[in-house]
XYZ file of C-alpha atoms in Angstrom:
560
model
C 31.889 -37.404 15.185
C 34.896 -35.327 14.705
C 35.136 -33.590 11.117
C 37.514 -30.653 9.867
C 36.465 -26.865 9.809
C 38.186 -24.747 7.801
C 36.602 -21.244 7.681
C 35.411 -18.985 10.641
C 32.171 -19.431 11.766
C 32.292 -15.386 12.314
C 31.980 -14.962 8.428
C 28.585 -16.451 8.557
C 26.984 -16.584 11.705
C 25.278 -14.228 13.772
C 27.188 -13.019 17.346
C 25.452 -14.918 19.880
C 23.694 -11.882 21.731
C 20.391 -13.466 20.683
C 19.326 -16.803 21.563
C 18.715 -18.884 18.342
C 14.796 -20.004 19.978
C 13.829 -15.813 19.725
C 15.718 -15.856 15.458
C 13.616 -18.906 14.534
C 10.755 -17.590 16.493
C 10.563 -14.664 14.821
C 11.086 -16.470 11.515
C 7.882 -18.850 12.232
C 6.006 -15.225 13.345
C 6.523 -13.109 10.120
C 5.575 -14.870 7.190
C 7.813 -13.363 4.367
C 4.818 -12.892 1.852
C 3.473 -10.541 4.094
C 6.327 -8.622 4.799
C 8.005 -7.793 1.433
C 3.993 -7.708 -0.128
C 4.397 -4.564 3.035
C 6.695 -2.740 0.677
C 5.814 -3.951 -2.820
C 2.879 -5.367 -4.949
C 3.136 -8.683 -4.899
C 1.061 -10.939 -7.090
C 0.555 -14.830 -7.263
C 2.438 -16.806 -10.282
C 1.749 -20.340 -9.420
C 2.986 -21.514 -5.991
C 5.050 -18.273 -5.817
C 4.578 -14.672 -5.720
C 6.365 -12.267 -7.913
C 6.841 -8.528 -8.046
C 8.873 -5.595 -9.136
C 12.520 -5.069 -7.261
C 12.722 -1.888 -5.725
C 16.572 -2.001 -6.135
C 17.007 -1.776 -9.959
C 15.102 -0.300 -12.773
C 12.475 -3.092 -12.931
C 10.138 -3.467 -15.936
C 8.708 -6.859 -15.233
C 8.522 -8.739 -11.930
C 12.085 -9.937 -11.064
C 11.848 -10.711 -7.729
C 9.949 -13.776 -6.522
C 8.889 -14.326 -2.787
C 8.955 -18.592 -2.023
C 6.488 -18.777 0.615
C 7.323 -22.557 1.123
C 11.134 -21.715 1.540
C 10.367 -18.359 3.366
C 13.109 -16.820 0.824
C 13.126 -14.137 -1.337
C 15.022 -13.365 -4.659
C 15.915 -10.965 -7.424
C 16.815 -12.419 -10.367
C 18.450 -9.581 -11.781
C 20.159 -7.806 -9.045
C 20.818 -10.751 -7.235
C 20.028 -9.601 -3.950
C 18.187 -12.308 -2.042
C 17.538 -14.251 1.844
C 14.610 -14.060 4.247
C 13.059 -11.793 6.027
C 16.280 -10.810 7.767
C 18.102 -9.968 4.766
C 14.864 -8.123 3.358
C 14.811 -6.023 6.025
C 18.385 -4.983 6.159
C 18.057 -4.009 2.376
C 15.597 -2.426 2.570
C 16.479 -0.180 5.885
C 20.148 0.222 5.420
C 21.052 -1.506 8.495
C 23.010 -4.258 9.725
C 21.688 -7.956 10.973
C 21.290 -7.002 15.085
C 19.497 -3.767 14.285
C 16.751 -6.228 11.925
C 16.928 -8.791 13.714
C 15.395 -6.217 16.667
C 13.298 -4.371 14.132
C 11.139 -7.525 13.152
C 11.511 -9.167 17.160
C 8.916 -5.855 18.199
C 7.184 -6.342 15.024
C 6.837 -9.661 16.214
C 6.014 -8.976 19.579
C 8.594 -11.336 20.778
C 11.338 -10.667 23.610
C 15.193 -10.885 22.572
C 16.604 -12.177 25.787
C 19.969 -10.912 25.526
C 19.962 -7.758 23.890
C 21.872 -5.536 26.685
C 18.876 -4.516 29.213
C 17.599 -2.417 25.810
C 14.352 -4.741 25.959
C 14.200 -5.658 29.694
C 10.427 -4.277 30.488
C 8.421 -5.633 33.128
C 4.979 -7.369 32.622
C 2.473 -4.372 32.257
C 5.085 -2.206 30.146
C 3.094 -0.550 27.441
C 6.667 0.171 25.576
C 6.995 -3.483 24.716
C 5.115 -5.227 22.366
C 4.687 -8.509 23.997
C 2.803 -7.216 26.331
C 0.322 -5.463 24.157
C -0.387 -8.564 22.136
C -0.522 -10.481 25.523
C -3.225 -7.939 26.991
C -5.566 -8.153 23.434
C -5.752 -11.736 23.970
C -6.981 -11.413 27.338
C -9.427 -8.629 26.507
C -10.883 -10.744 23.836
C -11.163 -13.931 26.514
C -12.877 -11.562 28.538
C -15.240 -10.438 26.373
C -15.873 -13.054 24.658
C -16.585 -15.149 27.939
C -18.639 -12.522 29.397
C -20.857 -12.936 26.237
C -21.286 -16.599 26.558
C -21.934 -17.050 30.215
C -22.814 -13.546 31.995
C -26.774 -13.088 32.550
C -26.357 -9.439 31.681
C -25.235 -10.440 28.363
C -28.867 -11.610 28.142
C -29.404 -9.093 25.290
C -26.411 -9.157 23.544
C -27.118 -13.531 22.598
C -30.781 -11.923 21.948
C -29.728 -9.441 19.226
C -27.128 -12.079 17.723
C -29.947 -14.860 17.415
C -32.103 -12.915 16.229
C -29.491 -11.954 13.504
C -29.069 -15.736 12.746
C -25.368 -15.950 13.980
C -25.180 -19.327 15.023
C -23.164 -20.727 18.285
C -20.814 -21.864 15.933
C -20.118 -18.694 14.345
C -19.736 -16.814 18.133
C -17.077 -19.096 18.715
C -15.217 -19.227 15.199
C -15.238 -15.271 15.260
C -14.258 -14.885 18.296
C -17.429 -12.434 19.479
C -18.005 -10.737 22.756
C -19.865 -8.200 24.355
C -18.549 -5.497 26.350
C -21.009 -4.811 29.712
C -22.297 -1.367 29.607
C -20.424 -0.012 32.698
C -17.766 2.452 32.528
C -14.973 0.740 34.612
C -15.489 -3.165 34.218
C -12.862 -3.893 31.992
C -10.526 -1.831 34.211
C -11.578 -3.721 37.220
C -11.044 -7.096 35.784
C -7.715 -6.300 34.826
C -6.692 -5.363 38.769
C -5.274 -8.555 39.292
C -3.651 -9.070 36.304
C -0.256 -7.071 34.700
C -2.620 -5.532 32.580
C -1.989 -1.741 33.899
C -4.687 1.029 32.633
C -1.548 2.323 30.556
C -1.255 -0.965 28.992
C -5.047 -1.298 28.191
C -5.403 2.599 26.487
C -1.965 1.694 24.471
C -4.359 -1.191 22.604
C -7.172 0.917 22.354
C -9.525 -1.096 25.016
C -9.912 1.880 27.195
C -9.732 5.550 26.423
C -9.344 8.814 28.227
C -11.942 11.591 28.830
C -11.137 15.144 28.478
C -10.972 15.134 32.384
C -8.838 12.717 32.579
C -10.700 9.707 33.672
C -10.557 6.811 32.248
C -13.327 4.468 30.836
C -13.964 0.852 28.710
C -14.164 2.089 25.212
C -16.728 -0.423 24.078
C -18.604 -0.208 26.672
C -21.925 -1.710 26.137
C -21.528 -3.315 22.526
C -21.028 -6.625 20.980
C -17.178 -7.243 20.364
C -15.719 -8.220 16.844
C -12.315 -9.529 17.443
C -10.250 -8.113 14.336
C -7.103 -10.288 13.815
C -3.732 -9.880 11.555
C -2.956 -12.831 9.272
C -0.910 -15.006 12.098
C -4.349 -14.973 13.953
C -3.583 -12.829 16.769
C -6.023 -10.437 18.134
C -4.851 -6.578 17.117
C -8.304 -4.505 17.487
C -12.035 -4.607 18.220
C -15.271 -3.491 16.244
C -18.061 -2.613 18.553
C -21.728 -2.572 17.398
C -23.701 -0.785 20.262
C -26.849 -2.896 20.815
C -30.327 -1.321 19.339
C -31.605 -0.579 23.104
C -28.936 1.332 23.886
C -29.098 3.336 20.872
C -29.034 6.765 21.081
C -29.103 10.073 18.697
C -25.359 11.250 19.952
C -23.838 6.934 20.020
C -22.443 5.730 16.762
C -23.787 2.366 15.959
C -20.280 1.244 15.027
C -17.194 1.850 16.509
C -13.176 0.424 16.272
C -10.715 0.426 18.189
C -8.433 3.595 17.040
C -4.866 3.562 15.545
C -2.110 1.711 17.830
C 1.219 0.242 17.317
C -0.879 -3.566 16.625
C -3.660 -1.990 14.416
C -3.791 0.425 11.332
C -7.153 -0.224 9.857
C -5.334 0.881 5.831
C -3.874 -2.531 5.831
C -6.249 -4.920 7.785
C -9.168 -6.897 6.701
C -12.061 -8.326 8.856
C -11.395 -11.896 8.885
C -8.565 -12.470 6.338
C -6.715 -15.191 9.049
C -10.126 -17.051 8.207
C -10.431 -16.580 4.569
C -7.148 -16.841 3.490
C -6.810 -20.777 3.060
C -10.019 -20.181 1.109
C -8.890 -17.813 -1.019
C -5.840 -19.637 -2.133
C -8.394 -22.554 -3.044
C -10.573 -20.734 -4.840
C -8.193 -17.772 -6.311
C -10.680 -15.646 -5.216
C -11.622 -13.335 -2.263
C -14.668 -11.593 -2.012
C -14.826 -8.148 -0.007
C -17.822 -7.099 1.556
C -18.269 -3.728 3.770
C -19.461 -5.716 7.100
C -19.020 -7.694 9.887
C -22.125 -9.350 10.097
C -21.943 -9.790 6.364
C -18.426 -12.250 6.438
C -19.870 -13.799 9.560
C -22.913 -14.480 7.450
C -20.655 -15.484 4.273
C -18.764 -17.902 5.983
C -22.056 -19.517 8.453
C -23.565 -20.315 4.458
C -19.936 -21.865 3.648
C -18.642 -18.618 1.585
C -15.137 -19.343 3.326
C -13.237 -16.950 1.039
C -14.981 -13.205 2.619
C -13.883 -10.571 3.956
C -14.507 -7.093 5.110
C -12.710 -3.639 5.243
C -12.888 -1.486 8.609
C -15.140 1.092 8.676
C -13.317 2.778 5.921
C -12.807 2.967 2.018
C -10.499 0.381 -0.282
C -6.996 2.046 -0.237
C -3.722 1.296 -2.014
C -2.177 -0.668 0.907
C -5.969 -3.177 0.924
C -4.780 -3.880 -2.561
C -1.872 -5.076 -2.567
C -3.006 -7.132 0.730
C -5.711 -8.246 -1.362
C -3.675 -9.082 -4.607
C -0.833 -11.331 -2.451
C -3.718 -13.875 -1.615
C -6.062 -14.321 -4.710
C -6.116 -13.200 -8.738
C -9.291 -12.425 -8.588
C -11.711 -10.094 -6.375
C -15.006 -9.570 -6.294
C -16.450 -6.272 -4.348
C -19.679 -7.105 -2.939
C -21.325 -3.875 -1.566
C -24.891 -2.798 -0.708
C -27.227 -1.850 -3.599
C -27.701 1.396 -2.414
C -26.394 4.948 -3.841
C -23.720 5.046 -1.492
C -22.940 1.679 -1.958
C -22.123 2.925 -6.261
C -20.568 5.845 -5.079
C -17.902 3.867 -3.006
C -17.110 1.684 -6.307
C -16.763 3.872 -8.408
C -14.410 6.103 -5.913
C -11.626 3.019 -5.776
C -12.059 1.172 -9.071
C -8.834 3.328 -10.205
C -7.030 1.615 -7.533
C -7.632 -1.949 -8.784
C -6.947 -0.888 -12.122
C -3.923 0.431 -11.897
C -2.236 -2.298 -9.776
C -4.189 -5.184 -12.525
C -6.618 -6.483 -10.275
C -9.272 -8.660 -11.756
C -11.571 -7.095 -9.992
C -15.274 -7.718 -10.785
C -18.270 -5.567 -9.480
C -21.610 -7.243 -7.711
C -24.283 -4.925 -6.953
C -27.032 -6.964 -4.934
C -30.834 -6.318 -5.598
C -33.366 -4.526 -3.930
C -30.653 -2.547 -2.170
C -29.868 -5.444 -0.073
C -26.584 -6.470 1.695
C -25.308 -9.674 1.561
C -26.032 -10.617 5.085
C -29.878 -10.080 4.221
C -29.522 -11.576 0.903
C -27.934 -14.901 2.755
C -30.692 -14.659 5.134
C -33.529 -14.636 2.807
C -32.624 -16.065 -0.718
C -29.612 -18.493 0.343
C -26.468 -19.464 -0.441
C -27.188 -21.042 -3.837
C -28.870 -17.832 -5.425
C -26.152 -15.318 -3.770
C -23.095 -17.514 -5.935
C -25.394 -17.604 -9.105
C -25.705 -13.578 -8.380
C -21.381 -13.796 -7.998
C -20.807 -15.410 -10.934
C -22.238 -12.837 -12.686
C -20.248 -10.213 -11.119
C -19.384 -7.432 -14.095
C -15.490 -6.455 -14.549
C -14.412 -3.566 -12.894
C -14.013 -1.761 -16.641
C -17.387 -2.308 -17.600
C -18.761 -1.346 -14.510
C -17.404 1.823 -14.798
C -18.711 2.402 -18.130
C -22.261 1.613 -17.199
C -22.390 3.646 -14.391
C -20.883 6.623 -16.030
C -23.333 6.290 -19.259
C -26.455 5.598 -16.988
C -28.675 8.589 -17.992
C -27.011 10.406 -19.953
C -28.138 11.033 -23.543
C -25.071 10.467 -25.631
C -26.857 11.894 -29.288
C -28.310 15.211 -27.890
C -26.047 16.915 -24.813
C -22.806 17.150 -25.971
C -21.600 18.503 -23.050
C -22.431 15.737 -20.904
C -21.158 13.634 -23.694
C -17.920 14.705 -23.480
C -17.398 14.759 -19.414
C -18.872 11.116 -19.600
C -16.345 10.030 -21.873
C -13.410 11.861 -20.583
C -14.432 10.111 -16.610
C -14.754 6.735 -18.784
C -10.776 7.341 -20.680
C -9.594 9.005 -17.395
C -10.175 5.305 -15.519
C -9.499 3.129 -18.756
C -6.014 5.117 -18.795
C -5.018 3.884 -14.901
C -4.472 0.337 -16.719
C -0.744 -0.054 -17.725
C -0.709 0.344 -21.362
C -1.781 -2.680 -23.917
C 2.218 -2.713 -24.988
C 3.187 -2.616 -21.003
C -0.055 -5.080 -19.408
C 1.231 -8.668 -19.069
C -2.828 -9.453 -18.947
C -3.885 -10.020 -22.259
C -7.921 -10.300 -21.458
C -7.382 -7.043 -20.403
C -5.546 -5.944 -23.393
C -8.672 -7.664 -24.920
C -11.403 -5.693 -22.897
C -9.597 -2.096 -23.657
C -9.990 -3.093 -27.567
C -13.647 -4.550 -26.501
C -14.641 -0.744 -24.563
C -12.768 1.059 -26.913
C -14.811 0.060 -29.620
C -18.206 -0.107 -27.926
C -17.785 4.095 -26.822
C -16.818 4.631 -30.953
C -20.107 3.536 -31.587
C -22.100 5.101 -29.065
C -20.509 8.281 -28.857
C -19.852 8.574 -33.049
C -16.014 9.427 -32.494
C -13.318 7.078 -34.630
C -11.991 4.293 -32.493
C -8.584 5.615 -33.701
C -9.340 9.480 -31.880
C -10.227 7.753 -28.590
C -7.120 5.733 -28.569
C -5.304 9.012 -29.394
C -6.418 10.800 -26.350
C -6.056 7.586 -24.263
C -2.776 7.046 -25.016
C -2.292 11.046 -23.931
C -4.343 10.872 -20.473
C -1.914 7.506 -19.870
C 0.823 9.740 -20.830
C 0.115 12.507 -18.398
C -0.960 10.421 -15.575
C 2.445 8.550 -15.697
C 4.624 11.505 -16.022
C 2.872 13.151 -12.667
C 3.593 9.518 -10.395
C 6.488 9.680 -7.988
C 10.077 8.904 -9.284
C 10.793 5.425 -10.163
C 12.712 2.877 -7.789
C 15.446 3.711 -5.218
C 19.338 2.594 -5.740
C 20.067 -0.302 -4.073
C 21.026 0.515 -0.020
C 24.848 -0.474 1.333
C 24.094 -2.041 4.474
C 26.465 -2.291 6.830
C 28.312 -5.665 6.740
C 28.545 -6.417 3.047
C 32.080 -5.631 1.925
C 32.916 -9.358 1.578
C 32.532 -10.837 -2.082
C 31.614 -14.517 -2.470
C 32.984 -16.757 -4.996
C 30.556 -18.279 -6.889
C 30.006 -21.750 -6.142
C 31.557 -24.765 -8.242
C 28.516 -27.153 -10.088
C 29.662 -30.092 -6.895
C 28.873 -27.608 -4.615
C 25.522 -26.576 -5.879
C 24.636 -30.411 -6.372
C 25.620 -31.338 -2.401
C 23.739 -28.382 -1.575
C 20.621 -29.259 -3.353
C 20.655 -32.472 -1.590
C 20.750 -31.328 2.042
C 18.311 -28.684 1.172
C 15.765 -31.144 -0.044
C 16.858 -33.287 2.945
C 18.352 -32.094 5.622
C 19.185 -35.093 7.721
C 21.232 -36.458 5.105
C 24.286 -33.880 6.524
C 25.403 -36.342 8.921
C 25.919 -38.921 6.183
C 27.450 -36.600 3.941
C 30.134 -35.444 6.382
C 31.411 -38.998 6.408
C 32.077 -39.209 2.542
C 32.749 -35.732 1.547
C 34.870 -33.388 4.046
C 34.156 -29.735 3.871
C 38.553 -29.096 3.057
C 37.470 -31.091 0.027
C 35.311 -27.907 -1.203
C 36.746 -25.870 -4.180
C 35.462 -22.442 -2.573
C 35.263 -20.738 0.366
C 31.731 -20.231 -0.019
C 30.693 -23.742 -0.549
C 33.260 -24.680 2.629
C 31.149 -21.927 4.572
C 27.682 -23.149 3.569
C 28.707 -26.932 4.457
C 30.114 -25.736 7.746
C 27.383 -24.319 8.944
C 25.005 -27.401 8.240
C 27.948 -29.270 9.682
C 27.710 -27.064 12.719
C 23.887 -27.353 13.230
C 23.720 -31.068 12.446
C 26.317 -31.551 15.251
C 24.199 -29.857 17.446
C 21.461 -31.636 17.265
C 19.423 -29.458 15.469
C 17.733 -30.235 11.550
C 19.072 -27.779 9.248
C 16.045 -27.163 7.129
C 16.553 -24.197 4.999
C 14.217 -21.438 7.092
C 16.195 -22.242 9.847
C 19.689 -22.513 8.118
C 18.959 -19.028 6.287
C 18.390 -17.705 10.313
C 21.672 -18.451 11.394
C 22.993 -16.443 8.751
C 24.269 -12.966 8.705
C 25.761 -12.047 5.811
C 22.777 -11.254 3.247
C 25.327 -12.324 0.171
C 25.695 -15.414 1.145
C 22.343 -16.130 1.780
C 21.278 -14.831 -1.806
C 23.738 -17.764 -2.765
C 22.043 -20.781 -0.925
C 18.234 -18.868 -1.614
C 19.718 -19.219 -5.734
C 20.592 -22.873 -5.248
């Protein structure tokens, strides 16, 4: 079918270095939630996900991530696209340098892209390649625990924990032979060079110089990012090969796949579960999510051999409201909650607080009381707030030392204070709870209610005034001279109906030509659905967005 084009398709499309298979590839890779929750807090409103733009002087959330649409938008500056877009906003750089940027995050290969990405199979400088060799580390580990006879011990120790077939093989486990160059051998015939295998972290390098399987002799936990794909290991030596100078757990150190500040044990499994339930619960081990989820606890999780930080909470907040931290009832176990319940606060976490009895962790709780009993114990699980104040109070005799008195409550106001201010918090149990805790410390401690919110309201005061400078000034990329009319009411109504069905185009080419258009920005939009429709390809609106360059005009369609 013949039809009329009236604008350039170099105002909108990308130059045709890159295939279009490697844009929408990367596209279907990076899901956008997790890639603008990398640079701000994002937290759920409904089907969408909302936070505060880092481009204008933001007091509520203006920007809103459409994980359905895999588009972006603020409201207020109107800046807006996909991840494509986000990226070049937020690095100052034009749609080939992104475009490469998120193809290594990615790990995928841009075909034509000037020799800058031609590396061989084996090449530790391309990122393929290291995803390609943790997926065949993990086959071979996790095969070698299923079928090798000298894995005898390792399907002992894991029976005898109770970690069922089932479980093996939905986690992904393995166990690493306890010989110092059997990973390194296996790989011989394969691409996978001893460069390639140290740049992932399955082999390391002695002092000498030699070379040796990292895990050697341990049961393997597959860690894996939110698309599923294998990034790092945990090892647990096994009990018989325990030794004073061996750790019982190891990971795999920091690479360019795996920074253990923003990864969680088995968040590719629980997230489904966690959108279902609006909740994710965060225990401190492996055996305890393997554990949760064998009882049907789908929603678990675990950090990696190191505290909560910042970056775990806003991974945390993008995929539930509400979180409860389920660590061992031992001292140490206290000691780490009350060391990150600031963290939670501050960002407006629900975050609740389960301490298990008996000193027990959940994986021996599961084990010996059951499911049923271990999500009564949940439900119970104390807010972060009061938590806090229990803990801090706990022994201390609030009539007779005043000096202890006093430290308690200033600890108590110093954690109440990390919570935006009741004029400021859009979370009105919250706002509640402050009141509730406020009142409850005027009693115990005999000091007016109107004193504590005094000096409240001045530890808020100082703690704000000593955060880093507020939000940046919105970057000039390259590439965005060009203003956009805004387009006419007809236009926004044809678009709406090709976005909501996109092999309607065809039909609407035959009873509305794009000359007919009132602006050149509607006439661009319809020619490039025009274009791909002609092709042979179905212009849903990820793919559509792709094919754009100019990060204006892609705001416009995201707004329509």
């Amino acid at each position: 079918m013949a039809f009329l084009v009236v604008v350039s398709y170099q105002e909108i499309l990308v130059s045709f270095d890159h295939s279009n298979d490697a844009r929408e590839q990367i596209r279907q890779a990076i899901d956008i939630v997790d890639l603008v929750g990398g640079s701000l807090t994002l937290r759920r409103q409904g089907r969408l996900y909302v936070g505060l733009c880092p481009w204008h002087e933001d007091a509520r959330p203006s920007l809103q991530v459409n994980p359905d649409r895999q588009s972006w938008k603020c409201w207020v500056c109107n800046l807006g696209g996909d991840i494509f877009s986000f990226t070049m906003q937020r690095e100052g750089i034009d749609f080939r340098q992104a475009l490469e940027l998120l193809a290594d995050q990615a790990g995928i290969s841009l075909a034509r892209n000037a020799g800058k990405r031609d590396y061989q199979p084996g090449d530790p400088r391309d990122k393929r390649n290291l995803y390609q060799a943790m997926a065949w580390v993990e086959q071979q580990y996790h095969q070698y625990l299923l079928k090798a006879a000298e894995a005898a011990g390792a399907r002992d120790y894991l029976a005898q924990r109770d970690i069922t077939a089932e479980s093996i093989a939905r986690h992904h486990l393995g166990y690493a032979p306890d010989q110092w160059q059997w990973l390194l051998d296996q790989a011989k015939s394969t691409p996978h060079s001893p460069a390639l295998l140290e740049g992932i972290g399955a082999v390391a390098k002695s002092e000498s110089g030699r070379v040796y399987d990292r895990f050697k002799g341990r049961i393997i936990f597959p860690i894996r990012d939110s698309q599923a794909r294998p990034i790092a290991f945990g090892g647990r030596i096994l009990p018989a090969n325990e030794t004073e100078r061996s750790a019982k757990y190891i990971n795999s150190p920091e690479t360019r796949l795996f920074s253990k500040s923003d990864q969680l044990y088995a968040l590719d499994l629980a997230r489904q579960a966690a959108s279902k339930a609006n909740s994710l619960m965060v225990m401190e081990g492996y055996t305890d999510v393997i554990m949760a989820h064998q009882h049907g606890i789908a929603n678990a999780v675990a950090v990696l051999g190191t505290a909560l930080g910042p970056r775990h909470v806003q991974l945390l907040k993008r995929f539930a409201d509400k979180i409860i931290l389920i660590l061992d009832g031992d001292d140490a176990g206290q000691r780490r909650t009350n060391e990150i319940l600031e963290l939670f606060i501050a960002a407006e976490v629900d975050l609740r607080i389960l301490t298990l009895p008996d000193g027990m962790d959940p994986c021996d709780f599961l084990q010996t009381k059951g499911q049923k009993l271990f999500l009564e114990n949940a439900s119970t699980a104390v807010d972060a707030l009061e938590h806090k104040v229990q803990s801090v109070l706990q022994g201390i005799d609030t009539v007779n030392d005043t000096h202890q008195s006093h430290q308690a409550l200033e600890e108590i106001l110093g954690t109440l204070a990390q919570a935006p201010g009741s004029q400021s918090s859009r979370n009105e149990s919250r706002r509640l709870l402050e009141q509730q805790i406020l009142s409850r410390l005027a009693r115990q401690f005999a000091v007016a209610e109107e004193v504590l919110r005094t000096r409240l309201i001045e530890i808020r005061s100082q703690q704000q005034s000593s955060r880093p400078a507020g939000p940046r000034e919105p970057i000039k990329h390259p590439g965005a001279d060009k203003t956009w009319q805004p387009l006419d009411p007809k236009e926004v109504e044809l678009l709406e109906i090709l976005i909501l069905d996109p092999d309607l185009v065809l039909s609407a080419l035959e009873n509305i030509e794009i000359s007919a258009l009132p602006t050149e920005t509607g006439r661009s939009l319809y020619t490039l659905y025009a274009r791909l429709a002609a092709d042979g390809q179905r212009p849903e609106f990820g793919y559509v967005l792709t094919q754009m360059e100019d990060p204006q005009l892609k705001s416009i369609l995201v707004e329509t």
